[in-house]
mmCIF file of C-alpha atoms and ligand atoms in Angstrom:
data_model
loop_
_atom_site.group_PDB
_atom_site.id
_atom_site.type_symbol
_atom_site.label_atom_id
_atom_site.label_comp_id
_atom_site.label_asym_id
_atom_site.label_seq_id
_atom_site.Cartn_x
_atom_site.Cartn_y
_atom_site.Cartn_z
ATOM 1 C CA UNK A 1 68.837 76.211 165.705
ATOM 2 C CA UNK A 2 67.824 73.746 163.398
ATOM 3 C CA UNK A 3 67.320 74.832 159.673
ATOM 4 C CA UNK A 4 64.192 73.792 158.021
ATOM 5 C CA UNK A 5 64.841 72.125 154.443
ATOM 6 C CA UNK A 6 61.638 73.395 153.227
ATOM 7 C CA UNK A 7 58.272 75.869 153.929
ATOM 8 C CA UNK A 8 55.913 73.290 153.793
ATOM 9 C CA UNK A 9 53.880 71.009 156.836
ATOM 10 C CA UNK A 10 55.457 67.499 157.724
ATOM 11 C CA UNK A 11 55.058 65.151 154.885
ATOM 12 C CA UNK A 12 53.872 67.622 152.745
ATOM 13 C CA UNK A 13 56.649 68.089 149.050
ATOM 14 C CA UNK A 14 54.859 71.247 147.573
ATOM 15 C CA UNK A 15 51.836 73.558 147.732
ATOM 16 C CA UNK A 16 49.147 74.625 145.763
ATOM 17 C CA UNK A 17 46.899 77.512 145.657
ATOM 18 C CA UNK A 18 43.599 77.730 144.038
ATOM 19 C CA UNK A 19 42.582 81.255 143.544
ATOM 20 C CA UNK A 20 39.472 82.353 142.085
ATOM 21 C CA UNK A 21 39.366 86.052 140.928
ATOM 22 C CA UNK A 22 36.067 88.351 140.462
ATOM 23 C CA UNK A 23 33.777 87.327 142.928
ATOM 24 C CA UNK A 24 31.838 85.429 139.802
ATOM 25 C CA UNK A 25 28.425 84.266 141.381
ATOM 26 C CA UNK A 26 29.425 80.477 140.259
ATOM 27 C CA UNK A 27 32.031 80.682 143.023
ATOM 28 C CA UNK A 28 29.970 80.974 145.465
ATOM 29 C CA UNK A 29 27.434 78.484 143.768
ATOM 30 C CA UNK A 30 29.699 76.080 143.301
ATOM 31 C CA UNK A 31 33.531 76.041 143.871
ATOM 32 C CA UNK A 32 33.097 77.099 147.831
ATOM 33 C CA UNK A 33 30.367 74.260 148.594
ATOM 34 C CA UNK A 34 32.716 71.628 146.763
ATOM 35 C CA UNK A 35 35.779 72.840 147.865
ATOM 36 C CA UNK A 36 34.406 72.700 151.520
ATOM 37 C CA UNK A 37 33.014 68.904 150.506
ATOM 38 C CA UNK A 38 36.521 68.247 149.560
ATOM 39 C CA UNK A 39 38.129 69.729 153.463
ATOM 40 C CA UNK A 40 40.071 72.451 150.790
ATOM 41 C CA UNK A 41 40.295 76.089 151.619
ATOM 42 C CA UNK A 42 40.906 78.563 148.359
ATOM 43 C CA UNK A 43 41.520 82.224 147.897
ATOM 44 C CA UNK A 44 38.885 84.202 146.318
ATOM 45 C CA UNK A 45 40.158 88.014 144.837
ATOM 46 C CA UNK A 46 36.920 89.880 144.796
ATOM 47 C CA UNK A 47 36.400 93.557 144.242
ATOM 48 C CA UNK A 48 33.831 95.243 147.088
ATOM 49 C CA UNK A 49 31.666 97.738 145.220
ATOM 50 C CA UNK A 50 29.938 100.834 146.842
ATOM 51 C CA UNK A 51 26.971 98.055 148.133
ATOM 52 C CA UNK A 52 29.933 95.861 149.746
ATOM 53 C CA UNK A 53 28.309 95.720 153.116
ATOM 54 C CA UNK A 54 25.616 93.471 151.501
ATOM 55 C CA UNK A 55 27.918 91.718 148.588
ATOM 56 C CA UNK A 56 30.274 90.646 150.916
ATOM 57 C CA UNK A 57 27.751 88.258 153.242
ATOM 58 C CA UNK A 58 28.064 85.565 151.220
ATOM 59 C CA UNK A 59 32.319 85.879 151.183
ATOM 60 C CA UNK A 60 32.309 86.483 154.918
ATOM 61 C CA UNK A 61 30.815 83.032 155.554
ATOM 62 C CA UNK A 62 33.055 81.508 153.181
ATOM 63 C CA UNK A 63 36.247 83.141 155.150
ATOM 64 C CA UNK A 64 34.583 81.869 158.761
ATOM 65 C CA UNK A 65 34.779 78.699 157.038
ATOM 66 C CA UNK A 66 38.680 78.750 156.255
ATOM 67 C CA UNK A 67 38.956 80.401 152.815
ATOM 68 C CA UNK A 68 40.683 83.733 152.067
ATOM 69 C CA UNK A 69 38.873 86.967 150.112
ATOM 70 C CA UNK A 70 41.481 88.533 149.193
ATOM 71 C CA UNK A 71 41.986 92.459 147.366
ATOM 72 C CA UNK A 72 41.256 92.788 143.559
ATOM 73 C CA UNK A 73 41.096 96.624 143.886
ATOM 74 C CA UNK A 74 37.873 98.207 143.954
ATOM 75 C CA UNK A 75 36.766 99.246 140.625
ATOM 76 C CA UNK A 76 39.249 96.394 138.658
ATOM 77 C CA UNK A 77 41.872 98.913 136.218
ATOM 78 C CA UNK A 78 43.325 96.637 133.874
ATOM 79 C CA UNK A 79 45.230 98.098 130.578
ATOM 80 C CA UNK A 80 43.434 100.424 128.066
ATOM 81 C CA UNK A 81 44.260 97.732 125.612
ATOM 82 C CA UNK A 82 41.596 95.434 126.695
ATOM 83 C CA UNK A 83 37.938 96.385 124.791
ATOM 84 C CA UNK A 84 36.170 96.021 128.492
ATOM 85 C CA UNK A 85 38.029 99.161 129.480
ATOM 86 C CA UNK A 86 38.604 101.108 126.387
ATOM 87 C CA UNK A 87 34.763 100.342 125.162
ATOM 88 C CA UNK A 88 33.510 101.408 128.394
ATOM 89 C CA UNK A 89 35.401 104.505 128.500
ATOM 90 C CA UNK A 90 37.169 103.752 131.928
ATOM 91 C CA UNK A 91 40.215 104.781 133.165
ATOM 92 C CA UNK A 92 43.074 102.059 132.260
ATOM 93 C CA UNK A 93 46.230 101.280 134.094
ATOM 94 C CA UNK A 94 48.215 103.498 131.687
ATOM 95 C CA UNK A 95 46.541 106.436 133.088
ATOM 96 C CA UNK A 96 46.894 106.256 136.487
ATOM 97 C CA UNK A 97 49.854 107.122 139.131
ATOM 98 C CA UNK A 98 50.897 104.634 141.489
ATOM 99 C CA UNK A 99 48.920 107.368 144.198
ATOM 100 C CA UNK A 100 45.949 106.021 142.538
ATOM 101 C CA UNK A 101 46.222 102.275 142.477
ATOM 102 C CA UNK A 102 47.297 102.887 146.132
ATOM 103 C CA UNK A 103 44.449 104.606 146.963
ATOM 104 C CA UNK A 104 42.354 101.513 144.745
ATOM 105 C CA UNK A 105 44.181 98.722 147.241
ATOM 106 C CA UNK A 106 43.715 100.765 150.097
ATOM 107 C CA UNK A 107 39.979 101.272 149.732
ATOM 108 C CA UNK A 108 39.500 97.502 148.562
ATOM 109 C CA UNK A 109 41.148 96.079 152.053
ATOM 110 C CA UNK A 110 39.503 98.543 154.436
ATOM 111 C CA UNK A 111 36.416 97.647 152.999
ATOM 112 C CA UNK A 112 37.132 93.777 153.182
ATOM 113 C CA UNK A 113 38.021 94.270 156.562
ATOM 114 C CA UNK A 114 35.250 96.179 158.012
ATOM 115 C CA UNK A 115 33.179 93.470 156.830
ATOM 116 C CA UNK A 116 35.375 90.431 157.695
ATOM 117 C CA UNK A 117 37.361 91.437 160.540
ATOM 118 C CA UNK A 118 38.396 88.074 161.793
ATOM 119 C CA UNK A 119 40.298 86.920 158.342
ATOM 120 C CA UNK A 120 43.218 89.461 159.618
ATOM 121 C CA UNK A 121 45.564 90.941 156.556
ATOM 122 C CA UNK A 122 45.150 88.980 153.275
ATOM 123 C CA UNK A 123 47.120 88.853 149.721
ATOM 124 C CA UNK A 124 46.252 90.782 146.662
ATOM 125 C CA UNK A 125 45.270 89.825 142.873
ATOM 126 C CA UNK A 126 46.874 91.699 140.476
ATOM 127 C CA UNK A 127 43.913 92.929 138.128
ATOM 128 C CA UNK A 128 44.607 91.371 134.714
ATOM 129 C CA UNK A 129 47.326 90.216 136.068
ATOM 130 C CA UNK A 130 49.263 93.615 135.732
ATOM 131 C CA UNK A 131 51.847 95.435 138.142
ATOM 132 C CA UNK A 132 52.564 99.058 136.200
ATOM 133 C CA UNK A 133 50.847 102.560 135.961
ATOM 134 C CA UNK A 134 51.492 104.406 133.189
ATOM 135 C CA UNK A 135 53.260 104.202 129.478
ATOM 136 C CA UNK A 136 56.349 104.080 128.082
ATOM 137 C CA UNK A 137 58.521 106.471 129.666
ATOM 138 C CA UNK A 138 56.047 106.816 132.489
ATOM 139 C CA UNK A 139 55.683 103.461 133.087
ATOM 140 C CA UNK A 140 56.264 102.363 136.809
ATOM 141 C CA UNK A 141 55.775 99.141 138.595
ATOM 142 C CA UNK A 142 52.803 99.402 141.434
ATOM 143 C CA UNK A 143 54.376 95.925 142.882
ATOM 144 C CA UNK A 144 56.004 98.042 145.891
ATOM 145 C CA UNK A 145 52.558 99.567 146.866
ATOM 146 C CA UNK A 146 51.082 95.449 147.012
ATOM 147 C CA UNK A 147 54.562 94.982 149.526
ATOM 148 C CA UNK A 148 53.183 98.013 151.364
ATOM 149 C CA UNK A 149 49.545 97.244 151.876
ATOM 150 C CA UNK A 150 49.039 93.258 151.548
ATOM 151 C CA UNK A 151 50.817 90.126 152.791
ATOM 152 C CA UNK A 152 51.449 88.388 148.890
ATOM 153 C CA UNK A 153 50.404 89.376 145.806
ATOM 154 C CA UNK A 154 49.014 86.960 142.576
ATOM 155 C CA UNK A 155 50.518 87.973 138.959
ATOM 156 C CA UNK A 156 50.928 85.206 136.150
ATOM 157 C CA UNK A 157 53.919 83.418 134.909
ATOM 158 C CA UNK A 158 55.096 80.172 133.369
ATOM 159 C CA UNK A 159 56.560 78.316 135.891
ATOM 160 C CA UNK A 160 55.645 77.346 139.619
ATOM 161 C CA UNK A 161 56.748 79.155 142.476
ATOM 162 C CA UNK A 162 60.433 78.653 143.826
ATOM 163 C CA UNK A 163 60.141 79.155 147.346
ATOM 164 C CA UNK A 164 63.582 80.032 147.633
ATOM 165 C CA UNK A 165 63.945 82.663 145.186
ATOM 166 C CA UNK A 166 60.177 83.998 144.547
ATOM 167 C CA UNK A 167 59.046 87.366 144.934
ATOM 168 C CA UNK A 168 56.230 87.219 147.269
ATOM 169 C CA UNK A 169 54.805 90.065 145.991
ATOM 170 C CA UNK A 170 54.612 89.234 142.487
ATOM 171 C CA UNK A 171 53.691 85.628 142.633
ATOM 172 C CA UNK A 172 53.894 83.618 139.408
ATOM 173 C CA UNK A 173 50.218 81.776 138.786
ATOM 174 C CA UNK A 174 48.842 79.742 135.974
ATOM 175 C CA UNK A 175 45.659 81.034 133.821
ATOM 176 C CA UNK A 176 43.499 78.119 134.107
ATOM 177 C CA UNK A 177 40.545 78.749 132.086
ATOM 178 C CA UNK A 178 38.682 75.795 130.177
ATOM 179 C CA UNK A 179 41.928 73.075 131.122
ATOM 180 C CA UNK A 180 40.690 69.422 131.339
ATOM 181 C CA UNK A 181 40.866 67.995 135.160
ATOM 182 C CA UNK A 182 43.713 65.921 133.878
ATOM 183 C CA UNK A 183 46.176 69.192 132.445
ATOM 184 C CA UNK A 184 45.049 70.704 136.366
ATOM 185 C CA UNK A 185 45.961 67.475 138.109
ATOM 186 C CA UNK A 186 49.398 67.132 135.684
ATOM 187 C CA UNK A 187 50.177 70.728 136.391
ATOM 188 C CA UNK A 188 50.080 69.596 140.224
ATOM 189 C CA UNK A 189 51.952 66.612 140.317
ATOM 190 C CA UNK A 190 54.826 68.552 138.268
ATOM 191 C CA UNK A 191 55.399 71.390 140.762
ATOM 192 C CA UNK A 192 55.394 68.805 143.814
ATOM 193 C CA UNK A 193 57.838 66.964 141.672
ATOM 194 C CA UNK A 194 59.920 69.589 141.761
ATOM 195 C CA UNK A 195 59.015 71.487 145.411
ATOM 196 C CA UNK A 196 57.334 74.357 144.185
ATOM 197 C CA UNK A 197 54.106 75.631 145.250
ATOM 198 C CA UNK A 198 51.838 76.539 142.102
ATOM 199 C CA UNK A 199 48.858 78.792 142.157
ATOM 200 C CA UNK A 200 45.855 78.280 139.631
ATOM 201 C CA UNK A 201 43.573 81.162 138.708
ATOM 202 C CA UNK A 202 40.256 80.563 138.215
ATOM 203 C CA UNK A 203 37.398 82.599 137.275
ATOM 204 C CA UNK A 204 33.914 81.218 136.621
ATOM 205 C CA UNK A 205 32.660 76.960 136.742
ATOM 206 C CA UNK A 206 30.780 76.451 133.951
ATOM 207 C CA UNK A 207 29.226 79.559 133.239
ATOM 208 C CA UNK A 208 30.482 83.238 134.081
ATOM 209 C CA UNK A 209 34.265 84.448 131.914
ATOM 210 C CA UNK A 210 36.910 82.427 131.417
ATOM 211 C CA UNK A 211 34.800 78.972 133.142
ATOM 212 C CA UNK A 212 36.485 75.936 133.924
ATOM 213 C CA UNK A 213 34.036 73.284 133.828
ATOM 214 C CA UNK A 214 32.928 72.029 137.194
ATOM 215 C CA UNK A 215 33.657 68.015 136.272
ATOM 216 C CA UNK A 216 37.716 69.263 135.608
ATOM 217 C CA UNK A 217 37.577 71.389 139.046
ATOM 218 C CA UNK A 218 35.816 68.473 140.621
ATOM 219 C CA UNK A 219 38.725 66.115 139.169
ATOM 220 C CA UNK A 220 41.613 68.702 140.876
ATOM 221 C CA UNK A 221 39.985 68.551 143.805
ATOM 222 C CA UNK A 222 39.492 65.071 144.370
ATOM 223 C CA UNK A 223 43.114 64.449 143.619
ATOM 224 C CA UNK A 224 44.310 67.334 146.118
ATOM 225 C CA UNK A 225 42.148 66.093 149.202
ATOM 226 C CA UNK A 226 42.991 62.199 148.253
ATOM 227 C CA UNK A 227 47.020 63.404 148.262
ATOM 228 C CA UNK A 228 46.596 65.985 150.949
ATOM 229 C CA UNK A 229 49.593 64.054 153.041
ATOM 230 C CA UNK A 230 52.094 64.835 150.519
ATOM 231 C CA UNK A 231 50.694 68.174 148.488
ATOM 232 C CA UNK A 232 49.751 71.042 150.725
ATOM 233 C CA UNK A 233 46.733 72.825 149.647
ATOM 234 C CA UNK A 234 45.810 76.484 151.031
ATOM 235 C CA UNK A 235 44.812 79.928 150.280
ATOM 236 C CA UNK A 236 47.756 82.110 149.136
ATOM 237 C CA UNK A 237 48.408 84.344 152.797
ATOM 238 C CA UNK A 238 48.915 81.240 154.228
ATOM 239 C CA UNK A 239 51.455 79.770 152.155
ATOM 240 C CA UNK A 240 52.592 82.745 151.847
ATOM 241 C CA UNK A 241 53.170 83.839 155.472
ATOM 242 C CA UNK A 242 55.212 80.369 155.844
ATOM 243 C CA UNK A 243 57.325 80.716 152.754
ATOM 244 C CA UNK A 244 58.179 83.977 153.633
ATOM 245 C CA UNK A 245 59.706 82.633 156.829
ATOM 246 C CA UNK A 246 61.462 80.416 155.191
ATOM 247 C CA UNK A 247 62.849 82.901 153.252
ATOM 248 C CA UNK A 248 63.965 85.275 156.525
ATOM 249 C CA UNK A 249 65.551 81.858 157.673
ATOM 250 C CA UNK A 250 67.408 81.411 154.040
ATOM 251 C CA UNK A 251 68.851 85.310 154.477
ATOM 252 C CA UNK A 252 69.598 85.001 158.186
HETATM 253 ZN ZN1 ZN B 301 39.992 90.166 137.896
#
């Protein structure tokens, strides 16, 4: 049996991911229709509410079309530290049991499901990009329930993704908020220097939290769909499903 030297298609040296968390109305507005002008498919985390039969529509088409919504929980528990959760007198991370984020993750992908049946199992966005329940003594990494439940999961780190060594489950991605299309298209070309596959997070394009500005998103995608023979650009399940072959492959 011949051993593959690497997870990615042909030519291809590397992968990127473009993710785009909280289902911020811009998305839809504007990173789907240029991402689709562009022949790019992303990964959008969103979190389906108690009307998700009618929010999701708009996400449904977008996954007929070749992008991935993946889970972002239901109700979005991030730490108690940040003002949006503490001010608002929700429930933070700290305070609940790993029975609960299940139960969150759970919810989030049967609901995703019912509405978008043909997408099939999809990867997860950590919330904040946080993995624990609980404090201190109590606290407990949740990144076995994502391993359970969903076929990747998107936290944060510095680097890009080795895809010899990563944890699939705890992804490494790259806050991306307000970078010039020249820092996004530098931050490519680095991880296919080196053979890594790099994930972006996005939230809002020019308006929404934490915007990039649609010109610098324009400028990334332009240089991934003029390069698409040598960087391989797709939502994070799919990636993910071939790096973790790879990986099987590496063990066996
Ligand atoms: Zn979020």
């Amino acid at each position: 049996m011949s051993t593959q030297l690497s997870p990615w298609p042909a030519a291809c040296q590397g992968a990127i991911a473009l993710t785009f968390d909280d289902g911020v109305p811009s998305q839809l507005n504007i990173a789907i229709p240029m991402l689709d002008n562009y022949g790019l498919q992303a990964t959008f985390y969103v979190n389906p509410h108690d009307n998700y039969q009618e929010q999701l529509i708009p996400w449904r088409a977008a996954a007929l079309t070749g992008h991935e919504i993946g889970n972002h929980t239901v109700s979005h528990p991030c730490s108690k530290n940040f003002a949006f959760i503490s001010d608002a007198g929700r429930r933070g991370l700290e305070e609940m049991s790993l029975d609960d984020i299940e139960q969150e993750i759970i919810e989030a992908g049967r609901r995703i499901s019912e509405v978008i049946p043909e997408q099939g199992s999809t990867s997860y966005g950590y919330t904040c990009y946080q993995p624990f329940v609980g404090r201190g003594p109590t606290r407990q990494s949740y990144v076995p329930v994502v391993a359970k439940h969903c076929v990747a999961g998107r936290g944060r780190g510095e680097r890009p993704n080795d895809p010899r060594y990563c944890d699939l489950w705890y992804l490494w991605s790259t806050p991306c908020e307000r970078m010039a299309g020249a820092e996004l298209v530098g931050l490519a070309e680095q991880a296919i220097a080196q053979g890594r596959w790099a994930i972006f997070t996005f939230h809002g394009v020019n308006d929404g939290h934490l915007h990039v500005a649609e010109g610098d998103l324009t400028e990334l995608c332009a240089h991934l769909a003029r390069n698409r023979e040598r960087i391989w650009t797709a939502p994070v399940a799919t990636i993910a499903k071939q790096v973790g072959s790879f990986q099987a492959q590496m063990v066996g």
